[in-house]
Tab-separated table of C-alpha atoms in Angstrom:
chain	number	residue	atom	x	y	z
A	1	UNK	CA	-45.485	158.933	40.505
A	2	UNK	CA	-42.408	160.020	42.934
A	3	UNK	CA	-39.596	157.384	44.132
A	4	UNK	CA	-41.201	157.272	47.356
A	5	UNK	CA	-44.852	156.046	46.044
A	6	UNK	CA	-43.047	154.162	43.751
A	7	UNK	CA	-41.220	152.238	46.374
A	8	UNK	CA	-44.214	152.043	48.914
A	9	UNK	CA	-46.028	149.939	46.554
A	10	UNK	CA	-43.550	147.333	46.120
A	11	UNK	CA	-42.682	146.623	49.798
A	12	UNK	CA	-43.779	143.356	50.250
A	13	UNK	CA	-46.537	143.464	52.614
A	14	UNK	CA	-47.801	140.546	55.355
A	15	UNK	CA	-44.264	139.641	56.176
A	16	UNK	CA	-43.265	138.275	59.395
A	17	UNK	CA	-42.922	141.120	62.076
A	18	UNK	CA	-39.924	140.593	64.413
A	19	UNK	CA	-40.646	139.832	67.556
A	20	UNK	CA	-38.501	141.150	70.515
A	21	UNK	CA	-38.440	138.669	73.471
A	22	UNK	CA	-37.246	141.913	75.826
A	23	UNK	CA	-39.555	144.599	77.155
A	24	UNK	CA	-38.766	147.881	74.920
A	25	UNK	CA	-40.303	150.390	72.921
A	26	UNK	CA	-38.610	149.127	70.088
A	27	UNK	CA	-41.337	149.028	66.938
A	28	UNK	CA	-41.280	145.582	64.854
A	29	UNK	CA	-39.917	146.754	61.508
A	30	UNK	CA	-41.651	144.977	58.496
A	31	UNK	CA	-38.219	143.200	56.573
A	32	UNK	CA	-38.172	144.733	52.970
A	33	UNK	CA	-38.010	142.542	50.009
A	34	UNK	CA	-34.492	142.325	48.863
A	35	UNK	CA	-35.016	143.657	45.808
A	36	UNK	CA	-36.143	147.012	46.852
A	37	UNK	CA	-32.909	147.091	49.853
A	38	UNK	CA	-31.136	149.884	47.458
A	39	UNK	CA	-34.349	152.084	46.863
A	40	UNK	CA	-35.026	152.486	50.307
A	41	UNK	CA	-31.184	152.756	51.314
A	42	UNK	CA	-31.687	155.875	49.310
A	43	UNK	CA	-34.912	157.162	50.847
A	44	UNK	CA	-33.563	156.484	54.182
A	45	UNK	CA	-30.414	158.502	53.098
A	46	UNK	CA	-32.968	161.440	51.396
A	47	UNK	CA	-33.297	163.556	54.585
A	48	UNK	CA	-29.616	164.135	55.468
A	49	UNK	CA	-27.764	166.393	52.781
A	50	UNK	CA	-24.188	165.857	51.576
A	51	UNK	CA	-23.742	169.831	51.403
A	52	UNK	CA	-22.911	172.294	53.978
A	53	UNK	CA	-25.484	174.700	55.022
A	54	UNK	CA	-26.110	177.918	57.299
A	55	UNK	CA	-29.724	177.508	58.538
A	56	UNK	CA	-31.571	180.084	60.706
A	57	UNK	CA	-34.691	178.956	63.181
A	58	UNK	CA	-36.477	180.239	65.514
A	59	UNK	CA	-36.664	178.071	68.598
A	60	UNK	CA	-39.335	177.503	70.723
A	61	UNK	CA	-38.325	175.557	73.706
A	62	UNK	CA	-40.837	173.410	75.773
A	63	UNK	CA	-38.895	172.696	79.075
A	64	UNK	CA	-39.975	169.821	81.232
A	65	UNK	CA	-41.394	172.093	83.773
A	66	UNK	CA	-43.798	173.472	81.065
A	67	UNK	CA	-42.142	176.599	80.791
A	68	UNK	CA	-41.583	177.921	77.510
A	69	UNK	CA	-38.111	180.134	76.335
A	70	UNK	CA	-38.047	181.485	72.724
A	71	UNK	CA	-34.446	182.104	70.894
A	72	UNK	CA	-33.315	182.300	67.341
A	73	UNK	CA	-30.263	179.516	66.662
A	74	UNK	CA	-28.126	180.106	63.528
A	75	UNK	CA	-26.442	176.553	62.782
A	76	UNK	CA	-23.852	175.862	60.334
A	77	UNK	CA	-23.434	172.233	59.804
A	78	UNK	CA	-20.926	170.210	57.100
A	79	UNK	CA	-21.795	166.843	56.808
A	80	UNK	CA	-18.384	165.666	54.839
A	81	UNK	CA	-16.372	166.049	58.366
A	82	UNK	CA	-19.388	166.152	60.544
A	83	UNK	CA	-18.855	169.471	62.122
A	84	UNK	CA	-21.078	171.991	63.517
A	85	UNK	CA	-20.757	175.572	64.683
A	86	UNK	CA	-23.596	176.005	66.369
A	87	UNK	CA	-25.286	179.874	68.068
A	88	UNK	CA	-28.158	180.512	70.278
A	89	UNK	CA	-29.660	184.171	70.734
A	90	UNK	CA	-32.105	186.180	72.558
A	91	UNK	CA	-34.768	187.663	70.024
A	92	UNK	CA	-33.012	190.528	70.663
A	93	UNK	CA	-29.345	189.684	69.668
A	94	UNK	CA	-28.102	188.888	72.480
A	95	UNK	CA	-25.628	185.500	72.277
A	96	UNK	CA	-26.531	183.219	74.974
A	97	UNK	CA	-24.364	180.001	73.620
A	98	UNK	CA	-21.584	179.257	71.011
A	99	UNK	CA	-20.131	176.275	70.421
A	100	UNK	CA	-18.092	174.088	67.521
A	101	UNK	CA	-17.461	170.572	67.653
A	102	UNK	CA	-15.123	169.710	64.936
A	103	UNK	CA	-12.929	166.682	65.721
A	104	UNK	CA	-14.133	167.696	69.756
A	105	UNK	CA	-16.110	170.097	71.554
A	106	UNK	CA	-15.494	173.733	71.897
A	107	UNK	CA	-17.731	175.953	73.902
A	108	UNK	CA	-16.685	179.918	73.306
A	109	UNK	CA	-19.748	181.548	74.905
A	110	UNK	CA	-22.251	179.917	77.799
A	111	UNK	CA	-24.125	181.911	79.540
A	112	UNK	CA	-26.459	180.799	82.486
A	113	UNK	CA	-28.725	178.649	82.007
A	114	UNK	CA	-26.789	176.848	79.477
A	115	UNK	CA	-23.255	176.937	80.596
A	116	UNK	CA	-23.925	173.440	81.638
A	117	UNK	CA	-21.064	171.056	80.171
A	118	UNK	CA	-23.976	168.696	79.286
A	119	UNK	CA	-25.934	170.865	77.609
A	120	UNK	CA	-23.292	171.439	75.071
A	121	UNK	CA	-23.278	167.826	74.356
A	122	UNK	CA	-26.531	167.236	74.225
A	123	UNK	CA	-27.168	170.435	71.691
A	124	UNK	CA	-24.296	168.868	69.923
A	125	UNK	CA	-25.748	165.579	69.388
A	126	UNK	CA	-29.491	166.722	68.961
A	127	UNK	CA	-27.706	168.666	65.636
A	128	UNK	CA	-25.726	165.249	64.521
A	129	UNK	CA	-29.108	163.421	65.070
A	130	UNK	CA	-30.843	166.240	62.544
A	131	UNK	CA	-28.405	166.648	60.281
A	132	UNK	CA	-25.954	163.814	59.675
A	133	UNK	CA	-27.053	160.553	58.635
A	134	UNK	CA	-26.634	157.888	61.508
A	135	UNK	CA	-23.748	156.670	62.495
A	136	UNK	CA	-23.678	152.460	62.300
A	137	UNK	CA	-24.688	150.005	60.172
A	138	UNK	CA	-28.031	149.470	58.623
A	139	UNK	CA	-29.772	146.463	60.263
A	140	UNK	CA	-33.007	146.120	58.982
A	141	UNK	CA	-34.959	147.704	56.627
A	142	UNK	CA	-38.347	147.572	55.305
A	143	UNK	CA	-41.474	149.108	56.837
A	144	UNK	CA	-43.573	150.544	59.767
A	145	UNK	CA	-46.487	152.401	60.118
A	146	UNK	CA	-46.951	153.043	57.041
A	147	UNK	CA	-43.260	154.428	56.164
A	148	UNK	CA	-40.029	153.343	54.509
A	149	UNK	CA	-37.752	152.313	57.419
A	150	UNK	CA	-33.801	151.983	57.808
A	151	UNK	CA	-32.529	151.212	61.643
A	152	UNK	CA	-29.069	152.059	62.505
A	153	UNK	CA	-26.891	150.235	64.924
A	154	UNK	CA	-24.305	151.608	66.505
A	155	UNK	CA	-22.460	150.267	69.729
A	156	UNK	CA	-25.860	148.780	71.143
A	157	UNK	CA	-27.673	152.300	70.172
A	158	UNK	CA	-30.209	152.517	67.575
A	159	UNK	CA	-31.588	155.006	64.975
A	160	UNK	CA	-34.276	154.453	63.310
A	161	UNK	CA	-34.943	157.154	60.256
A	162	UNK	CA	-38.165	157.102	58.627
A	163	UNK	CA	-39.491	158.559	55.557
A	164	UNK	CA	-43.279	158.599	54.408
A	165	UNK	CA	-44.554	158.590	51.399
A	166	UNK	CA	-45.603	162.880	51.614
A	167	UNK	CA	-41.628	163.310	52.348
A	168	UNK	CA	-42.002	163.885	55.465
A	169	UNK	CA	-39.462	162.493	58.076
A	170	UNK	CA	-39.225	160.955	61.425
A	171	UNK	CA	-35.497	160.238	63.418
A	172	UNK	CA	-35.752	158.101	66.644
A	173	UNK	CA	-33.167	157.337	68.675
A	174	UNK	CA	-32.799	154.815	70.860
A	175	UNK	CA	-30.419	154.233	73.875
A	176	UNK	CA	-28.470	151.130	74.627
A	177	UNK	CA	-31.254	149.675	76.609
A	178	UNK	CA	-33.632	150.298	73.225
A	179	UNK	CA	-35.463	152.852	75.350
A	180	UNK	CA	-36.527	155.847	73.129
A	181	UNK	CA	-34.577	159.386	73.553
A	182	UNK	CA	-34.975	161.221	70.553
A	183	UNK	CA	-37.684	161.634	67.982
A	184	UNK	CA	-37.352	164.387	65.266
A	185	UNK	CA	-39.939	165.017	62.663
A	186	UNK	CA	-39.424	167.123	59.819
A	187	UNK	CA	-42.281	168.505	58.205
A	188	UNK	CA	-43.273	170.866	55.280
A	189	UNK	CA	-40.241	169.904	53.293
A	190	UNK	CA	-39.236	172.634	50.479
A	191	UNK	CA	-38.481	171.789	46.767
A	192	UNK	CA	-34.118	171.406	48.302
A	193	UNK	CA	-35.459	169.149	50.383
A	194	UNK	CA	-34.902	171.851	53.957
A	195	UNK	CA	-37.787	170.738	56.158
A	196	UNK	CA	-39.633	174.387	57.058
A	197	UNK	CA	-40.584	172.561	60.380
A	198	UNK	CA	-38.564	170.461	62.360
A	199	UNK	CA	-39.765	169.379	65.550
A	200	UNK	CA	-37.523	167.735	68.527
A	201	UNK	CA	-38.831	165.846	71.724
A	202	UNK	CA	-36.882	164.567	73.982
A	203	UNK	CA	-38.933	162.231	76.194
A	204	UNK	CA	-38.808	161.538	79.771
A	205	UNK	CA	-39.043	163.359	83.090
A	206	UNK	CA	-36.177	165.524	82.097
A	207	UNK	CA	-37.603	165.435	78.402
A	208	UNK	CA	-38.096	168.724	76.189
A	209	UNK	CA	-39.522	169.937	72.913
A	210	UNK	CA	-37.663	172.233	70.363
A	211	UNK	CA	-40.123	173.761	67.460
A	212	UNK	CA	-38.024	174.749	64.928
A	213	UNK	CA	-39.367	176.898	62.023
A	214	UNK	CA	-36.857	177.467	59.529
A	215	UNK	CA	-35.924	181.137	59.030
A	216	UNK	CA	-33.537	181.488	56.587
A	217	UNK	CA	-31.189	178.938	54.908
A	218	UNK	CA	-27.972	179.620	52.715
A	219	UNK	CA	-25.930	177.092	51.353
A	220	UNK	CA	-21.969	177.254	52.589
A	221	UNK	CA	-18.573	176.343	51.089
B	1	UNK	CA	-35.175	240.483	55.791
B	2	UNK	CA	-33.477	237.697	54.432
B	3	UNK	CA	-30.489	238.187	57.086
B	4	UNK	CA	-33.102	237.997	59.440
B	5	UNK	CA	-34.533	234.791	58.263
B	6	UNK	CA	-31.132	233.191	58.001
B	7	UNK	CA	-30.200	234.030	61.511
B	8	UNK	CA	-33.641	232.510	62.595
B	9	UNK	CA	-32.660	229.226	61.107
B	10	UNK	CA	-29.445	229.035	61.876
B	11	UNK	CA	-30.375	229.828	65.774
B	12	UNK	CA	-33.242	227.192	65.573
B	13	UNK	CA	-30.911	224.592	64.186
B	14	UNK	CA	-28.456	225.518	66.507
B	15	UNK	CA	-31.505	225.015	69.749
B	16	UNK	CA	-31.755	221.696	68.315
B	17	UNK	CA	-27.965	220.062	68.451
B	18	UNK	CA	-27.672	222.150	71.690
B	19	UNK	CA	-29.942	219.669	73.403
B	20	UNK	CA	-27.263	217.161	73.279
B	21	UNK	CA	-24.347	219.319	74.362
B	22	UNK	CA	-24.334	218.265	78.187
B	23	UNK	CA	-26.158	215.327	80.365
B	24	UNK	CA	-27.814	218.053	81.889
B	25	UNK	CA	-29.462	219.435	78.321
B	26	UNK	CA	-30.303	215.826	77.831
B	27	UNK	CA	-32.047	215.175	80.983
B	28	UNK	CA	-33.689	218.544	80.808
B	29	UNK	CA	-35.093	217.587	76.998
B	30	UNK	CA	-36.101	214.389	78.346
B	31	UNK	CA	-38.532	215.686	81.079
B	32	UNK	CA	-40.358	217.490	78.507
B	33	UNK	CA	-41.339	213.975	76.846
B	34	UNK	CA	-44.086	211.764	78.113
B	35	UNK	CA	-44.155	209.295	75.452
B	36	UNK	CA	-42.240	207.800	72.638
B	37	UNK	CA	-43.393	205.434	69.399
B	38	UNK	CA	-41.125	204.435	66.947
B	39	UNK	CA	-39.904	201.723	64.235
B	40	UNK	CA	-36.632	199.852	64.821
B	41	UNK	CA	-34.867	198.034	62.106
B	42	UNK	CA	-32.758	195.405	64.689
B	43	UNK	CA	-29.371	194.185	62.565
B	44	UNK	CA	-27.665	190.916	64.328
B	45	UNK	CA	-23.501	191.117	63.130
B	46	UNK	CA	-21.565	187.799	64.245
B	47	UNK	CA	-19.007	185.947	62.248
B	48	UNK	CA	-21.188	182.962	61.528
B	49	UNK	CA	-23.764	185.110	59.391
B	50	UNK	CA	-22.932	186.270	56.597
B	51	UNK	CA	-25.412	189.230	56.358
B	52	UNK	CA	-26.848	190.888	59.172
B	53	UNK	CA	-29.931	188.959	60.918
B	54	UNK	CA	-32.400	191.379	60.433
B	55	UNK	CA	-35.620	191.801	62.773
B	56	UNK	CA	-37.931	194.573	62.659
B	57	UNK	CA	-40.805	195.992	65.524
B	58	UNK	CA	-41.688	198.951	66.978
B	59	UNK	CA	-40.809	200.745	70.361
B	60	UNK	CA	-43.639	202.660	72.611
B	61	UNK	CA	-42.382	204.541	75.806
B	62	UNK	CA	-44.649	206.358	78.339
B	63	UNK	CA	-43.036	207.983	81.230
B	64	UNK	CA	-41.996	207.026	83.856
B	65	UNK	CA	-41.512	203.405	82.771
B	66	UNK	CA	-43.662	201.923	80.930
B	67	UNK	CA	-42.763	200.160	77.280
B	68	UNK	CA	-43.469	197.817	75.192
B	69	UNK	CA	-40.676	196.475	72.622
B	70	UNK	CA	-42.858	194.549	69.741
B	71	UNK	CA	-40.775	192.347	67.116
B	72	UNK	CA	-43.023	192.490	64.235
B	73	UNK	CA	-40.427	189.474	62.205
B	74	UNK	CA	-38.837	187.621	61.389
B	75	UNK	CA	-40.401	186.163	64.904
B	76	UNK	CA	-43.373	188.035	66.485
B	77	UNK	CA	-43.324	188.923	69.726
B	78	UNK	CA	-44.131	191.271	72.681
B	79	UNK	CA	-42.389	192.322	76.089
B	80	UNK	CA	-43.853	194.583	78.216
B	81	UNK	CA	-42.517	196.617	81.142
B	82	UNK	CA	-45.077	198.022	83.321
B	83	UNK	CA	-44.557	199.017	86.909
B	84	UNK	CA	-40.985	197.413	87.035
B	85	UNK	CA	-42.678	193.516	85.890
B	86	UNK	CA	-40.958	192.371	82.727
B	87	UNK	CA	-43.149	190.119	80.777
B	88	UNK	CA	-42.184	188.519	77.413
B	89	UNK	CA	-44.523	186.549	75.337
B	90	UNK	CA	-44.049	185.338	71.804
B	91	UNK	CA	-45.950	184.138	69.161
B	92	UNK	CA	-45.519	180.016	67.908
B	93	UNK	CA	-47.084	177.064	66.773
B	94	UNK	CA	-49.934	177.904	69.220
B	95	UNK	CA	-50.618	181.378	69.098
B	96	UNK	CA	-48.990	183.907	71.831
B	97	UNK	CA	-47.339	182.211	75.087
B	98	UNK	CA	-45.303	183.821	77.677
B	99	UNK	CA	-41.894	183.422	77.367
B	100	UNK	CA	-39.536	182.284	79.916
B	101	UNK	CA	-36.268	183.395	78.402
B	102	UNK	CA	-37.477	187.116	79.699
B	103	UNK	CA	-36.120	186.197	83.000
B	104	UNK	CA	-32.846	185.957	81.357
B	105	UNK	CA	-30.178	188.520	83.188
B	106	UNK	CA	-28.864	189.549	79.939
B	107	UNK	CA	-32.448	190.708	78.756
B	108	UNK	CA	-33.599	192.238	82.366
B	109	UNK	CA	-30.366	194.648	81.816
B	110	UNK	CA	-31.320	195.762	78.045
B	111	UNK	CA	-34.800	196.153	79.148
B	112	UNK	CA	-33.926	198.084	82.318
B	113	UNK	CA	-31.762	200.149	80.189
B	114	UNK	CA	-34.110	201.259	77.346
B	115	UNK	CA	-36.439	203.056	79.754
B	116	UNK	CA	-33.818	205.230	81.466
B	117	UNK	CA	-32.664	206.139	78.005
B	118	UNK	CA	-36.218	206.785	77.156
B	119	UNK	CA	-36.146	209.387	80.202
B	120	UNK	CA	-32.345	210.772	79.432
B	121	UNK	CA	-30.616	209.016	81.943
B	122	UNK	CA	-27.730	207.691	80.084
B	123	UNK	CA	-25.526	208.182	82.952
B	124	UNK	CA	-27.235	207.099	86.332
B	125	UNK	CA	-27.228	203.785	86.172
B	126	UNK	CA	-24.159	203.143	88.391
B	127	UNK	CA	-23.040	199.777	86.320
B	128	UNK	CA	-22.039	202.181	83.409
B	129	UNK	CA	-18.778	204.232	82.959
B	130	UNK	CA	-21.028	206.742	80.781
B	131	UNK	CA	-19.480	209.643	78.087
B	132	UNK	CA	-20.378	212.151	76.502
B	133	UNK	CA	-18.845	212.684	72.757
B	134	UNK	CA	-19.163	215.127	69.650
B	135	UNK	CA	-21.995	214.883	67.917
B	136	UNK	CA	-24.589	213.360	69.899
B	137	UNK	CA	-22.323	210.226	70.657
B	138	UNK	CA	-22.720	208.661	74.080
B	139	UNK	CA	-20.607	205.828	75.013
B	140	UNK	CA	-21.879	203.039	78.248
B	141	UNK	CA	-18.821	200.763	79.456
B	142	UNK	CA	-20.089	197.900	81.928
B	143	UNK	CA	-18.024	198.172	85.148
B	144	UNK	CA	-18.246	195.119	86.310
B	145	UNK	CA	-16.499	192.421	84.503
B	146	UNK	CA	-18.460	189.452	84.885
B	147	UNK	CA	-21.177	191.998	83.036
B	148	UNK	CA	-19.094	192.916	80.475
B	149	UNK	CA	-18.350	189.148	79.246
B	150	UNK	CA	-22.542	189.636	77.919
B	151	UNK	CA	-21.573	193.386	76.828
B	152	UNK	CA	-18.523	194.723	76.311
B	153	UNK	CA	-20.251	198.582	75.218
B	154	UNK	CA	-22.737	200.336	74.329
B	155	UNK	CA	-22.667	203.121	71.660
B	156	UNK	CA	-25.924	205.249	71.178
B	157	UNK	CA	-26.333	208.385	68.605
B	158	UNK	CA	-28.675	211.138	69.214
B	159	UNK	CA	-30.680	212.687	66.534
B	160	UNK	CA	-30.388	216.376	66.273
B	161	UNK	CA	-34.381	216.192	66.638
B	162	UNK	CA	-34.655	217.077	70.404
B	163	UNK	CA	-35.180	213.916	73.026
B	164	UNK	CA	-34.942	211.126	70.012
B	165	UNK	CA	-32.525	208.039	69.518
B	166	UNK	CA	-31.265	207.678	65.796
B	167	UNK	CA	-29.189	204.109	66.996
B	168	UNK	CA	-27.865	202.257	69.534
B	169	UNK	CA	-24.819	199.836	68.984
B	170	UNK	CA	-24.791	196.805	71.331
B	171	UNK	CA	-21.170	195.279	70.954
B	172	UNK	CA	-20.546	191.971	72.807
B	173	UNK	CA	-17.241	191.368	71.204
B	174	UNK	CA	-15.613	193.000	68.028
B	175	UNK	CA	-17.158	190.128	66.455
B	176	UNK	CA	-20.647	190.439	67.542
B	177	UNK	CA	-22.881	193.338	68.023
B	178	UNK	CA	-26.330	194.647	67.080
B	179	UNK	CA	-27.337	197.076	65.946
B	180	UNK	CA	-30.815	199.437	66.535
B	181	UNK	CA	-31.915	202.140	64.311
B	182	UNK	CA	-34.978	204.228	64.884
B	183	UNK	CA	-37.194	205.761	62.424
B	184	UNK	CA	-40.652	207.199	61.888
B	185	UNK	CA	-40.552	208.709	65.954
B	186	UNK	CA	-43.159	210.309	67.430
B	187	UNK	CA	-42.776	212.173	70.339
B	188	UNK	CA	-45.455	212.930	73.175
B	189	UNK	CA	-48.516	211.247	70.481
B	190	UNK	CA	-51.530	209.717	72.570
B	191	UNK	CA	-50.986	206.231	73.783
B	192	UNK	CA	-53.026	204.052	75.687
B	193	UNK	CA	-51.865	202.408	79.175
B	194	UNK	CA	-53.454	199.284	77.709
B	195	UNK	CA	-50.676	199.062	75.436
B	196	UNK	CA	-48.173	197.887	77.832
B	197	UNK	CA	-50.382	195.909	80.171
B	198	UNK	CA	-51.454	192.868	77.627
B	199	UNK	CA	-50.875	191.552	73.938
């Protein structure tokens, strides 16, 4: 029996939901016994690794007008001072974005249509949401649908990181107004725990979705 | 006899480097070839890797301008030039779908490119500063400089095999290029017009 089974079976079940009076899309989290709070602060910490790595995808880009754009990204990330140097390229080698953010942004190569300012941030923060564990303090934790839950809160934003019990994992992120903006789901998970899959959807008019098969991964210094 | 025999290879050898000697020689080697096929071995240099990103496809030209570049991995996909329409699609979670990003300027250029150096023309297209060197070495400067921020040069290599490409060098920056190599080419084979109108 894995840690995860192990834990799933000892979350106390039939607990109070909590209600929220507001309207949101916030999901009632099912509290967690106290006794299992330090298991699943583990498994919530499980998908986010304390090493630095050089991953490879290929990206397949859903853009809200249903268009579709293919590129490879090559992404190194270190978690211990939450940087990222980040590259997006044609199939055929062509670099169509660079950009580090290491104690701030810096964009060496955008070319149209992704030499807008925002869409360095927002590439930026889609890789922090992947890669690093939330930001915040851990609210609740417990349950929901069917997973180990942790939610994050950070300056009236939320995370929510879920982990089921076949080790697969879900991020969503939540704005200020508890209105969902992010969900990542990481799928086919390999023996270093490296999801092979990682899918991103932004939702929303303006909302996108990044398919991410792993290509290669390396680990860095 | 055996004088004769080495001035007979020596002369043929020589017929075969000459091609290369001029742009006209080039151009005039070119006409002579209606189609190409070939392998590519695609290497991606850039600071951030720390081995070449390899990808790997194959290349089929038929004069005037049709081709079809076909990345075989590590992502499969398919563009196809035919009648001056550049269509890209690739293949994901859901099979083949047409790509958008083959609308990209950067990739309309390359493309564009490939089939006049397909046909010899490494020095009409009016963008390029385009030279001749030693040994088969042909060098393509962007002149405009909002062009040459996506490319800074282009270095290609001629085989001594008549009309062929050993490699073309695409440098953006002294810290990022890529790098083409051809192998396996076949020159003027049979080849289907189907090939470069669908998947």
């Amino acid at each position: 029996m894995t840690r995860y089974s192990r834990a799933f079976r000892v979350i106390v079940p039939g607990a109070a939901a909590i209600l929220f009076a507001r309207c949101s899309q916030l999901p009632a989290i099912i509290p967690a016994d106290f006794s299992q709070k330090e298991s699943i602060n583990k498994i919530c910490a499980s998908p986010f690794s304390q090493k630095s790595w050089r991953f490879i995808h290929s990206i397949e880009a859903e853009m809200p007008d249903g268009s579709m754009a293919n590129l490879l990204g090559v992404t190194v990330v270190k978690p211990s001072t939450r940087s990222i140097h980040c590259v997006l390229m044609t199939l055929e080698g062509l670099v169509v974005f660079e950009a580090a953010k290491d104690n701030g942004l810096k964009i060496k190569k955008a070319l149209p249509p992704l030499d807008n300012p925002h869409f360095a941030r927002g590439l930026m923060e889609d890789i922090s949401l992947v890669y690093f564990p939330p930001s915040g303090i851990c609210a609740e934790l417990g349950s929901l649908d069917g997973a180990v839950v942790c939610r994050y809160k950070n300056e009236g934003a939320l995370v929510d990181v879920k982990v089921g019990p076949e080790e697969e994992w879900e991020i969503l992120s939540y704005d200020s107004s508890k209105r969902l903006n992010r969900v990542v789901h990481a799928s086919d998970i390999d023996a270093g725990g490296v999801p092979r899959t990682i899918r991103l959807r932004a939702p929303g008019l303006l909302g996108y979705t990044l398919i991410l098969p792993l290509i290669e991964k390396e680990r860095v210094p | 006899m055996r004088k004769i025999l080495l001035i007979a290879v020596i002369a043929a050898g020589l017929s075969f480097i000459s091609w290369r000697g001029s742009w006209d020689e080039i151009r005039n080697t070119a006409e002579t070839i209606v189609s190409v096929k070939a392998d590519f071995v695609q290497s991606k240099h850039m600071k951030i890797l720390s081995r070449p990103l390899v990808s790997r496809g194959t290349l089929y030209f038929k004069s005037p301008q049709s081709l079809r570049w076909e990345y075989t991995s590590p992502v499969k996909s398919v563009l196809l030039m035919n009648k001056g329409a550049v269509v890209r699609y690739v293949k994901g979670s859901g099979g083949f779908v047409k790509d958008a990003s083959a609308g990209l300027q950067s990739m309309q250029v390359v493309v564009q490119e490939i089939s006049r150096w397909m046909k010899g023309e490494f020095n009409t297209n009016p963008g390029y500063a385009a030279e001749l060197k030693n040994g088969g070495r042909i060098l393509l400067v962007p002149k405009d400089k909002s062009f040459s921020k996506i490319i800074t040069r282009i270095e290609l290599v001629l085989s001594d095999r008549p009309g062929i490409i050993d490699s073309v060098k695409i440098i953006e920056s002294e810290d990022s290029y890529t790098t083409i190599r051809f192998e396996k080419t076949v020159i003027n084979g049979a080849m289907n017009d189907a090939l470069f109108q669908s998947l």
